[in-house]
Tab-separated table of N, CA and C in Angstrom:
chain	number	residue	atom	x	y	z
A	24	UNK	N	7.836	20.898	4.583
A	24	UNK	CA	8.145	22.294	4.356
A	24	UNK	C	9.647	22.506	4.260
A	25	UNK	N	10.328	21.535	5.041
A	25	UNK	CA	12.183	21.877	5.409
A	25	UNK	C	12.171	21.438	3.370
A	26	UNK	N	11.718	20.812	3.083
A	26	UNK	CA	12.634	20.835	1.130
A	26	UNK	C	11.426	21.502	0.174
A	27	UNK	N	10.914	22.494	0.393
A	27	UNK	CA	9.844	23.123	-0.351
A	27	UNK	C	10.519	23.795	-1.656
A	28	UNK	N	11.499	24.556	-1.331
A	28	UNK	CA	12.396	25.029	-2.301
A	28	UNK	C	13.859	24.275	-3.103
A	29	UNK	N	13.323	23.115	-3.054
A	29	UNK	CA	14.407	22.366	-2.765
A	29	UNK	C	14.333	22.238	-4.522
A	30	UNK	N	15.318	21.674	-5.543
A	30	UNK	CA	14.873	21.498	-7.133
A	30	UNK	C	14.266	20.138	-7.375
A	31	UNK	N	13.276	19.872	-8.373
A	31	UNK	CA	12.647	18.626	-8.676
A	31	UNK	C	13.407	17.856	-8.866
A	32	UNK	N	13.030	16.519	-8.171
A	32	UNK	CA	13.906	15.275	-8.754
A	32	UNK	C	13.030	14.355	-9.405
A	33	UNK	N	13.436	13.910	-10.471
A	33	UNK	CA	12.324	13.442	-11.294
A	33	UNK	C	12.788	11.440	-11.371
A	34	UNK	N	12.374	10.674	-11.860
A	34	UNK	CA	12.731	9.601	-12.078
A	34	UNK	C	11.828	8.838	-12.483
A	35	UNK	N	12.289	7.436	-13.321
A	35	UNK	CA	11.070	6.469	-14.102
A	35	UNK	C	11.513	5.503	-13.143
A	36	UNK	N	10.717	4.552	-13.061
A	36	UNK	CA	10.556	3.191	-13.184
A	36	UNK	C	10.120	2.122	-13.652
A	37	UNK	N	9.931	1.325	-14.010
A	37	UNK	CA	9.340	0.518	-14.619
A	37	UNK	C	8.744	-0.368	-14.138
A	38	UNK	N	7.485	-1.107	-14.281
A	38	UNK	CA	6.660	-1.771	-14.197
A	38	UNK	C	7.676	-3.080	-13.599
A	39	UNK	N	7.691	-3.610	-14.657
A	39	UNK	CA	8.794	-4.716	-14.963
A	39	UNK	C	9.442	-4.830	-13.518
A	40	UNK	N	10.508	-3.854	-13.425
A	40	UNK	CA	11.692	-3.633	-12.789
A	40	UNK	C	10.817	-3.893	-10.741
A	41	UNK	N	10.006	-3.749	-10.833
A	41	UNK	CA	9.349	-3.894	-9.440
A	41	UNK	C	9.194	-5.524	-9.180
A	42	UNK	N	9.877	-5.929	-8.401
A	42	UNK	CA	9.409	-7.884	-8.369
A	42	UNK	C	8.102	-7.788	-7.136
A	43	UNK	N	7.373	-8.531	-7.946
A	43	UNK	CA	6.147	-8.886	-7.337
A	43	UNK	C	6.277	-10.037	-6.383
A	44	UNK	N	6.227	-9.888	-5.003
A	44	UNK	CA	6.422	-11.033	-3.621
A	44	UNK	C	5.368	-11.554	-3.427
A	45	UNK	N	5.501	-12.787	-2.797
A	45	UNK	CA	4.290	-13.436	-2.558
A	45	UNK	C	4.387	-13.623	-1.109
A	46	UNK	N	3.230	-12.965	-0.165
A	46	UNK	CA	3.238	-12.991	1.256
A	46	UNK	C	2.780	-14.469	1.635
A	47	UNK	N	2.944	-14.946	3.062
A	47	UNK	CA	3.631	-16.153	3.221
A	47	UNK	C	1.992	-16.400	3.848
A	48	UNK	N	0.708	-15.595	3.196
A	48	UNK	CA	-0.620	-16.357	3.315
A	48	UNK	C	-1.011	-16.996	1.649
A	49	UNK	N	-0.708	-17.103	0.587
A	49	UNK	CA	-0.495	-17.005	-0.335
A	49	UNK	C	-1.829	-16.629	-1.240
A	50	UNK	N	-2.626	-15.714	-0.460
A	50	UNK	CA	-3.527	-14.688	-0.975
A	50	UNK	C	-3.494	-13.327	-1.276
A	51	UNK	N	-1.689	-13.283	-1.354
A	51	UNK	CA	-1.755	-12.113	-1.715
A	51	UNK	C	-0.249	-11.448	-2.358
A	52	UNK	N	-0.028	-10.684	-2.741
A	52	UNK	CA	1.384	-10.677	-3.592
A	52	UNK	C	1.249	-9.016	-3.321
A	53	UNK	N	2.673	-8.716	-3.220
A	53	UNK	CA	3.449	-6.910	-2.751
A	53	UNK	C	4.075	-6.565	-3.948
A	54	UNK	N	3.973	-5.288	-4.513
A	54	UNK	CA	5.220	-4.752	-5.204
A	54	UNK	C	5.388	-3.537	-4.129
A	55	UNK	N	6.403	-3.254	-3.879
A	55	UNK	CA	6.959	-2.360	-3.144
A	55	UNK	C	7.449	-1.214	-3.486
A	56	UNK	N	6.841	-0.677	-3.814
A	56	UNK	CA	6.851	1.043	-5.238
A	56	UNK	C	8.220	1.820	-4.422
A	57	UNK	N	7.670	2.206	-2.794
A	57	UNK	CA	8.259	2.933	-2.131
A	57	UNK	C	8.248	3.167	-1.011
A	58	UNK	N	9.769	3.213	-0.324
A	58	UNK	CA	9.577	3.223	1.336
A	58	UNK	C	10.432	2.099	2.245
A	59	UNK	N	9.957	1.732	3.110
A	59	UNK	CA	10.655	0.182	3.854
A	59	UNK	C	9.311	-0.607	3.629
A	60	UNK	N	10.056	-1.780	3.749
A	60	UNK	CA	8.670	-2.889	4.002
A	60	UNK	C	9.605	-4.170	4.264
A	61	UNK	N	9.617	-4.426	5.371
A	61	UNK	CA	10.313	-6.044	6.428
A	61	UNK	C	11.803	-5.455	6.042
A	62	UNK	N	12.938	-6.512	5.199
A	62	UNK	CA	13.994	-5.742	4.976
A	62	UNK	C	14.256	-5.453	3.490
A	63	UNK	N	13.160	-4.029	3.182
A	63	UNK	CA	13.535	-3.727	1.546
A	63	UNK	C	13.355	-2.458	1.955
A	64	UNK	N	13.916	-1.714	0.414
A	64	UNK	CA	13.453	-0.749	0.342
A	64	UNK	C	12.860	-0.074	-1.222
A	65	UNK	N	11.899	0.287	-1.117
A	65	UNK	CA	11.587	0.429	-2.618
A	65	UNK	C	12.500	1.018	-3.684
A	66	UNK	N	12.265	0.555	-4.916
A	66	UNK	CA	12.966	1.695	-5.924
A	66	UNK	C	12.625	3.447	-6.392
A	67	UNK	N	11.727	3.430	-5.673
A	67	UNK	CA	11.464	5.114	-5.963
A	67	UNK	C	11.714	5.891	-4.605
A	68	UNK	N	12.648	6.374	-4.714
A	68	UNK	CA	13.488	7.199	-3.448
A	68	UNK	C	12.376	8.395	-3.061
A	69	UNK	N	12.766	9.140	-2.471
A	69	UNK	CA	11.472	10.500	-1.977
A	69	UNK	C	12.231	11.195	-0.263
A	70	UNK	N	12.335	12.397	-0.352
A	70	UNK	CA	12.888	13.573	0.433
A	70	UNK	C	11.667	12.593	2.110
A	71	UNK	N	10.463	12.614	1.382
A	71	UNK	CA	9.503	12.609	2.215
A	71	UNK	C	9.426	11.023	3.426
A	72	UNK	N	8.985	10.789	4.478
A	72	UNK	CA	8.932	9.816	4.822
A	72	UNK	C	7.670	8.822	4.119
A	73	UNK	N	7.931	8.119	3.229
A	73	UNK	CA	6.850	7.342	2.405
A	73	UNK	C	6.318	6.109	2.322
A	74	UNK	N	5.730	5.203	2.038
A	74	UNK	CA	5.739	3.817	2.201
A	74	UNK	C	4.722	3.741	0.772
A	75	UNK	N	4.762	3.021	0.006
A	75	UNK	CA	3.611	2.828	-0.914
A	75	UNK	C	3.475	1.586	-1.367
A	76	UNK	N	3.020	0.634	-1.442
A	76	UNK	CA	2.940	-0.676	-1.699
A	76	UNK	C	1.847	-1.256	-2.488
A	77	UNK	N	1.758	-1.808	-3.568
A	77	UNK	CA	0.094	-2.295	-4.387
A	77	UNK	C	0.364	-3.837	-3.801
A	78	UNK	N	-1.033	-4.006	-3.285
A	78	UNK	CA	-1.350	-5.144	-3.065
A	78	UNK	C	-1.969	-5.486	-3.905
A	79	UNK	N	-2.356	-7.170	-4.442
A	79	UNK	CA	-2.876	-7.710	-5.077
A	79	UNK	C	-3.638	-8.631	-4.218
A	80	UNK	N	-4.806	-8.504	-3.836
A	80	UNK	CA	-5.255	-9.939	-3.231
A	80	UNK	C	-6.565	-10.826	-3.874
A	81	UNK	N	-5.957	-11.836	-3.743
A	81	UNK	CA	-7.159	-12.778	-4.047
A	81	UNK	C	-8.441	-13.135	-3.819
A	82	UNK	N	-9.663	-13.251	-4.608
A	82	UNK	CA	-10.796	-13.206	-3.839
A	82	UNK	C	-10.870	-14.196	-2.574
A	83	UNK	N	-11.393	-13.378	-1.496
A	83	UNK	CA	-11.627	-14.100	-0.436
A	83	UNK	C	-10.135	-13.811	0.753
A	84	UNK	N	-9.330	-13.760	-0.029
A	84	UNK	CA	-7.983	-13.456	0.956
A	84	UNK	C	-7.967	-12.130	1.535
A	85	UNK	N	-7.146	-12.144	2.893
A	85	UNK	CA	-6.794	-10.447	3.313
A	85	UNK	C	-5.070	-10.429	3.561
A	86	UNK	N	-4.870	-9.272	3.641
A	86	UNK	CA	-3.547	-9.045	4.502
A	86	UNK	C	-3.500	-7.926	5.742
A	87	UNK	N	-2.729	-8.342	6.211
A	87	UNK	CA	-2.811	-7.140	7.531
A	87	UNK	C	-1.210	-6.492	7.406
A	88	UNK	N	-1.244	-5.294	7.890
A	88	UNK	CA	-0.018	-4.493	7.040
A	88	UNK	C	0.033	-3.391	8.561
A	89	UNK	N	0.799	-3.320	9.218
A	89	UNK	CA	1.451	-2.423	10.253
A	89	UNK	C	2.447	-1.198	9.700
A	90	UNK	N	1.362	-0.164	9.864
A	90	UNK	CA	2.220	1.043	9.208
A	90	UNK	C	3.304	1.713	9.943
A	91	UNK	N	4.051	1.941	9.441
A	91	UNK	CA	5.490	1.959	10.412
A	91	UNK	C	4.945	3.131	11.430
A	92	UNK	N	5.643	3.529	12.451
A	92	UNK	CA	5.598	4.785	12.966
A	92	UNK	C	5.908	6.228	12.351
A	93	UNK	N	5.561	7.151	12.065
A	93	UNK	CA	5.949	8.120	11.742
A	93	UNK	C	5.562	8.795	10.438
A	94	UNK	N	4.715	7.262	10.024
A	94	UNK	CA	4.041	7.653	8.720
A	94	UNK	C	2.725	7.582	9.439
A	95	UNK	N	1.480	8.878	9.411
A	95	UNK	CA	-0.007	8.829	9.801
A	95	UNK	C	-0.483	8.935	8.941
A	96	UNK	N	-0.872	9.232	7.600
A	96	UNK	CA	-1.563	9.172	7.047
A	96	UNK	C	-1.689	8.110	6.162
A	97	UNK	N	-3.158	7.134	5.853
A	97	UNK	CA	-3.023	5.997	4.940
A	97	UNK	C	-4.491	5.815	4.293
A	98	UNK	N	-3.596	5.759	2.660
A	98	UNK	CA	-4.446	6.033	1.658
A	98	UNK	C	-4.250	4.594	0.917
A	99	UNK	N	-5.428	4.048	0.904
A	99	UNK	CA	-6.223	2.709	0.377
A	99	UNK	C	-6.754	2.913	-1.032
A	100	UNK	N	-6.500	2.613	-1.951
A	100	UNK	CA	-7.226	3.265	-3.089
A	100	UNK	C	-7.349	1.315	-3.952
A	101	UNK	N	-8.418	1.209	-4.175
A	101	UNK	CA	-8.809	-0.008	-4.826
A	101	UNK	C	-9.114	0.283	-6.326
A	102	UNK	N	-8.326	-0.418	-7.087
A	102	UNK	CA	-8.325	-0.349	-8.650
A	102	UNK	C	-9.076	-1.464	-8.926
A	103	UNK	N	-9.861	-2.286	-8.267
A	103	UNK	CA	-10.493	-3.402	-9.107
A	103	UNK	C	-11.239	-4.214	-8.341
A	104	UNK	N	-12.588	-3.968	-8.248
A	104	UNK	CA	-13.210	-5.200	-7.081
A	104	UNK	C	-14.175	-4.223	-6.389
A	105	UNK	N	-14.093	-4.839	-4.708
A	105	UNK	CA	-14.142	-4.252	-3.783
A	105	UNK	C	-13.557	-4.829	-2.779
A	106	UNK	N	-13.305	-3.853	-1.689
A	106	UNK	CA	-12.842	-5.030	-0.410
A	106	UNK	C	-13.524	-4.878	0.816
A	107	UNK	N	-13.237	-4.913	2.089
A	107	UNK	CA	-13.119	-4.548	2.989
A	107	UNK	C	-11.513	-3.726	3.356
A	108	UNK	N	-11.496	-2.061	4.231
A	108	UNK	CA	-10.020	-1.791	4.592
A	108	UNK	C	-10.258	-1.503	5.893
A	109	UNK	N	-10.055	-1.948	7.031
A	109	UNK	CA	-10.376	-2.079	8.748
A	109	UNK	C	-12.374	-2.309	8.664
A	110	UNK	N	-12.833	-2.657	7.971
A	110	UNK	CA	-13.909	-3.383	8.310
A	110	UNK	C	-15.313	-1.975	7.306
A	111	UNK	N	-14.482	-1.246	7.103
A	111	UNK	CA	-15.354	-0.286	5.617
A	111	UNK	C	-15.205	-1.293	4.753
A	112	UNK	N	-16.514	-1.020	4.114
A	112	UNK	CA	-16.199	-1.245	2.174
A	112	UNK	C	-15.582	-0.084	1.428
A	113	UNK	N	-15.004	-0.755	0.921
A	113	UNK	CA	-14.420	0.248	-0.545
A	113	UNK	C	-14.844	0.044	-1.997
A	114	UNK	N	-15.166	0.122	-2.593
A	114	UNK	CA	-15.260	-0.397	-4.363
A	114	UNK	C	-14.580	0.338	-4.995
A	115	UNK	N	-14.331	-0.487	-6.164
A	115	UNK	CA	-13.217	-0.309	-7.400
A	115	UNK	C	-12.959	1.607	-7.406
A	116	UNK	N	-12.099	1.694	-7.629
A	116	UNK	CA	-11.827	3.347	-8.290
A	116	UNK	C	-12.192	4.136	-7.174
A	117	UNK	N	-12.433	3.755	-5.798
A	117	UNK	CA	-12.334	4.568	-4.893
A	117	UNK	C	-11.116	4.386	-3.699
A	118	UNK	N	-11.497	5.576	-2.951
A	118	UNK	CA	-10.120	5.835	-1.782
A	118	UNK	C	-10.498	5.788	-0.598
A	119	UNK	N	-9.498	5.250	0.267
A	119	UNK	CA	-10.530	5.308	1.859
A	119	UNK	C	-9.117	5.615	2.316
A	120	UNK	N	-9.322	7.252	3.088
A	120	UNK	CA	-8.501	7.617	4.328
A	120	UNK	C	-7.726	7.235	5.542
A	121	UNK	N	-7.233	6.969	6.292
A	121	UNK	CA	-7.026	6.485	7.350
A	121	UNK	C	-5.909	7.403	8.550
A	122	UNK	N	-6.163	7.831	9.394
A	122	UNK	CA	-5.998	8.900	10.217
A	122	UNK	C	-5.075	7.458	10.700
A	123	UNK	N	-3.768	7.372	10.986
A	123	UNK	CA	-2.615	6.326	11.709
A	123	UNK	C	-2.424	7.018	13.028
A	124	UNK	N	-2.439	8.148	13.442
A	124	UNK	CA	-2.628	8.891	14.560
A	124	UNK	C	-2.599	8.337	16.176
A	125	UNK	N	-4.022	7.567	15.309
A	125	UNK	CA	-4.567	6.390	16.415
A	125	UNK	C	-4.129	5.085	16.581
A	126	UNK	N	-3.460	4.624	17.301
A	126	UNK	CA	-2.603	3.392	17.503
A	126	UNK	C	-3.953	2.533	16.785
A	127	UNK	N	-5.010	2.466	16.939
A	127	UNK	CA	-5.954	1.256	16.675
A	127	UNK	C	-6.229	1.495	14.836
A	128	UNK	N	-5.794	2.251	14.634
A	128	UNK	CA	-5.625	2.235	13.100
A	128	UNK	C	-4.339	1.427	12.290
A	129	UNK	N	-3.489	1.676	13.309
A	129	UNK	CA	-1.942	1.832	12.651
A	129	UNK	C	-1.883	0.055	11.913
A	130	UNK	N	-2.527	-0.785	12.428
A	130	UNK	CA	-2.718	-1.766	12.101
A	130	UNK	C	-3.783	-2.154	10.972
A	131	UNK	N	-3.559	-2.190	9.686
A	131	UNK	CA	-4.787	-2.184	8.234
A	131	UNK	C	-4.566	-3.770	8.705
A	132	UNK	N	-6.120	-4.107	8.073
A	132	UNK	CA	-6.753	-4.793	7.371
A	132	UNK	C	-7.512	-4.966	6.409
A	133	UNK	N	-6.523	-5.484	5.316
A	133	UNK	CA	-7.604	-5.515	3.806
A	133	UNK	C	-7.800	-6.733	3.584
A	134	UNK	N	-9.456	-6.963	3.242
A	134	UNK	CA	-9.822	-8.039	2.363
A	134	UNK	C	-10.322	-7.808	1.189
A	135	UNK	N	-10.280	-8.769	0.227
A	135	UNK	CA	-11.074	-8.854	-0.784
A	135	UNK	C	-11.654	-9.638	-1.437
A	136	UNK	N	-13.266	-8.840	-1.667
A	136	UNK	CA	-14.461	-10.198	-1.314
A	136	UNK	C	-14.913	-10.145	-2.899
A	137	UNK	N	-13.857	-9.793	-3.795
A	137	UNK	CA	-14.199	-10.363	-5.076
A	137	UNK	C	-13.128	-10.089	-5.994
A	138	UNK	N	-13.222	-10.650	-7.563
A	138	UNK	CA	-11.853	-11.526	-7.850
A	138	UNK	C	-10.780	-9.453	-8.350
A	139	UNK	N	-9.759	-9.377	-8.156
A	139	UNK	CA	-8.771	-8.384	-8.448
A	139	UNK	C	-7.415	-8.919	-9.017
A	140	UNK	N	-7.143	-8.193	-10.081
A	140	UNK	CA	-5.770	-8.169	-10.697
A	140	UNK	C	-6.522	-9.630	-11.753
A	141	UNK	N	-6.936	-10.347	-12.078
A	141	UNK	CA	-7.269	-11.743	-12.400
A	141	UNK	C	-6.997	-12.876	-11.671
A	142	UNK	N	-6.687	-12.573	-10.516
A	142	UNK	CA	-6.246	-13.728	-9.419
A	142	UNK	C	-7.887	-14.649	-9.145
């Protein structure tokens, strides 16, 4: 609400321009859209406290992802597959909520139990 009136800030990025990491289980690869994540920070800036990250994981692989403090709300949205996100299923083109509120949330776990991205 403190920048409601505040003027639009607009900006591109590019696909490209995002380097795709490879986490050190090697089932799974980060682009880091926006926010902190270990010591980065994304290229799309925001007033708001944000984090946004596309995972890519491999069939059969998971990652576990500790949402910082101060960010509660976490939105899972799967573009391809299905997975497991804290022990729900999700399938392709859907979203699963997550209330961070609760310390026993704040900690995700995603798997995915079939093939995404072409990995």
């Amino acid at each position: 609400a403190t920048h409601k009136m505040d003027n639009p800030s607009y900006g591109a990025v590019q696909h490209e321009s995002i380097p795709l990491t490879h986490l050190g289980n090697n089932s799974a690869k980060i682009r880091l859209i926006a926010g902190p994540f270990k010591d980065s920070i994304g290229p799309i800036l925001s007033l708001a406290e944000i984090q946004i990250i596309d995972f890519e994981i491999s069939k059969g692989g998971s990652v576990k992802h500790q949402i910082p403090y101060g960010m509660n709300t976490c939105m899972v949205y799967v573009y391809e597959g299905s997975g497991l996100v804290n022990g729900s299923k999700v399938d392709a083109m859907h979203l699963a909520l997550l209330d961070a509120h609760d310390d026993s949330v704040r900690e995700l776990e995603i798997s995915a139990d079939c093939k995404i991205n072409g990995n």
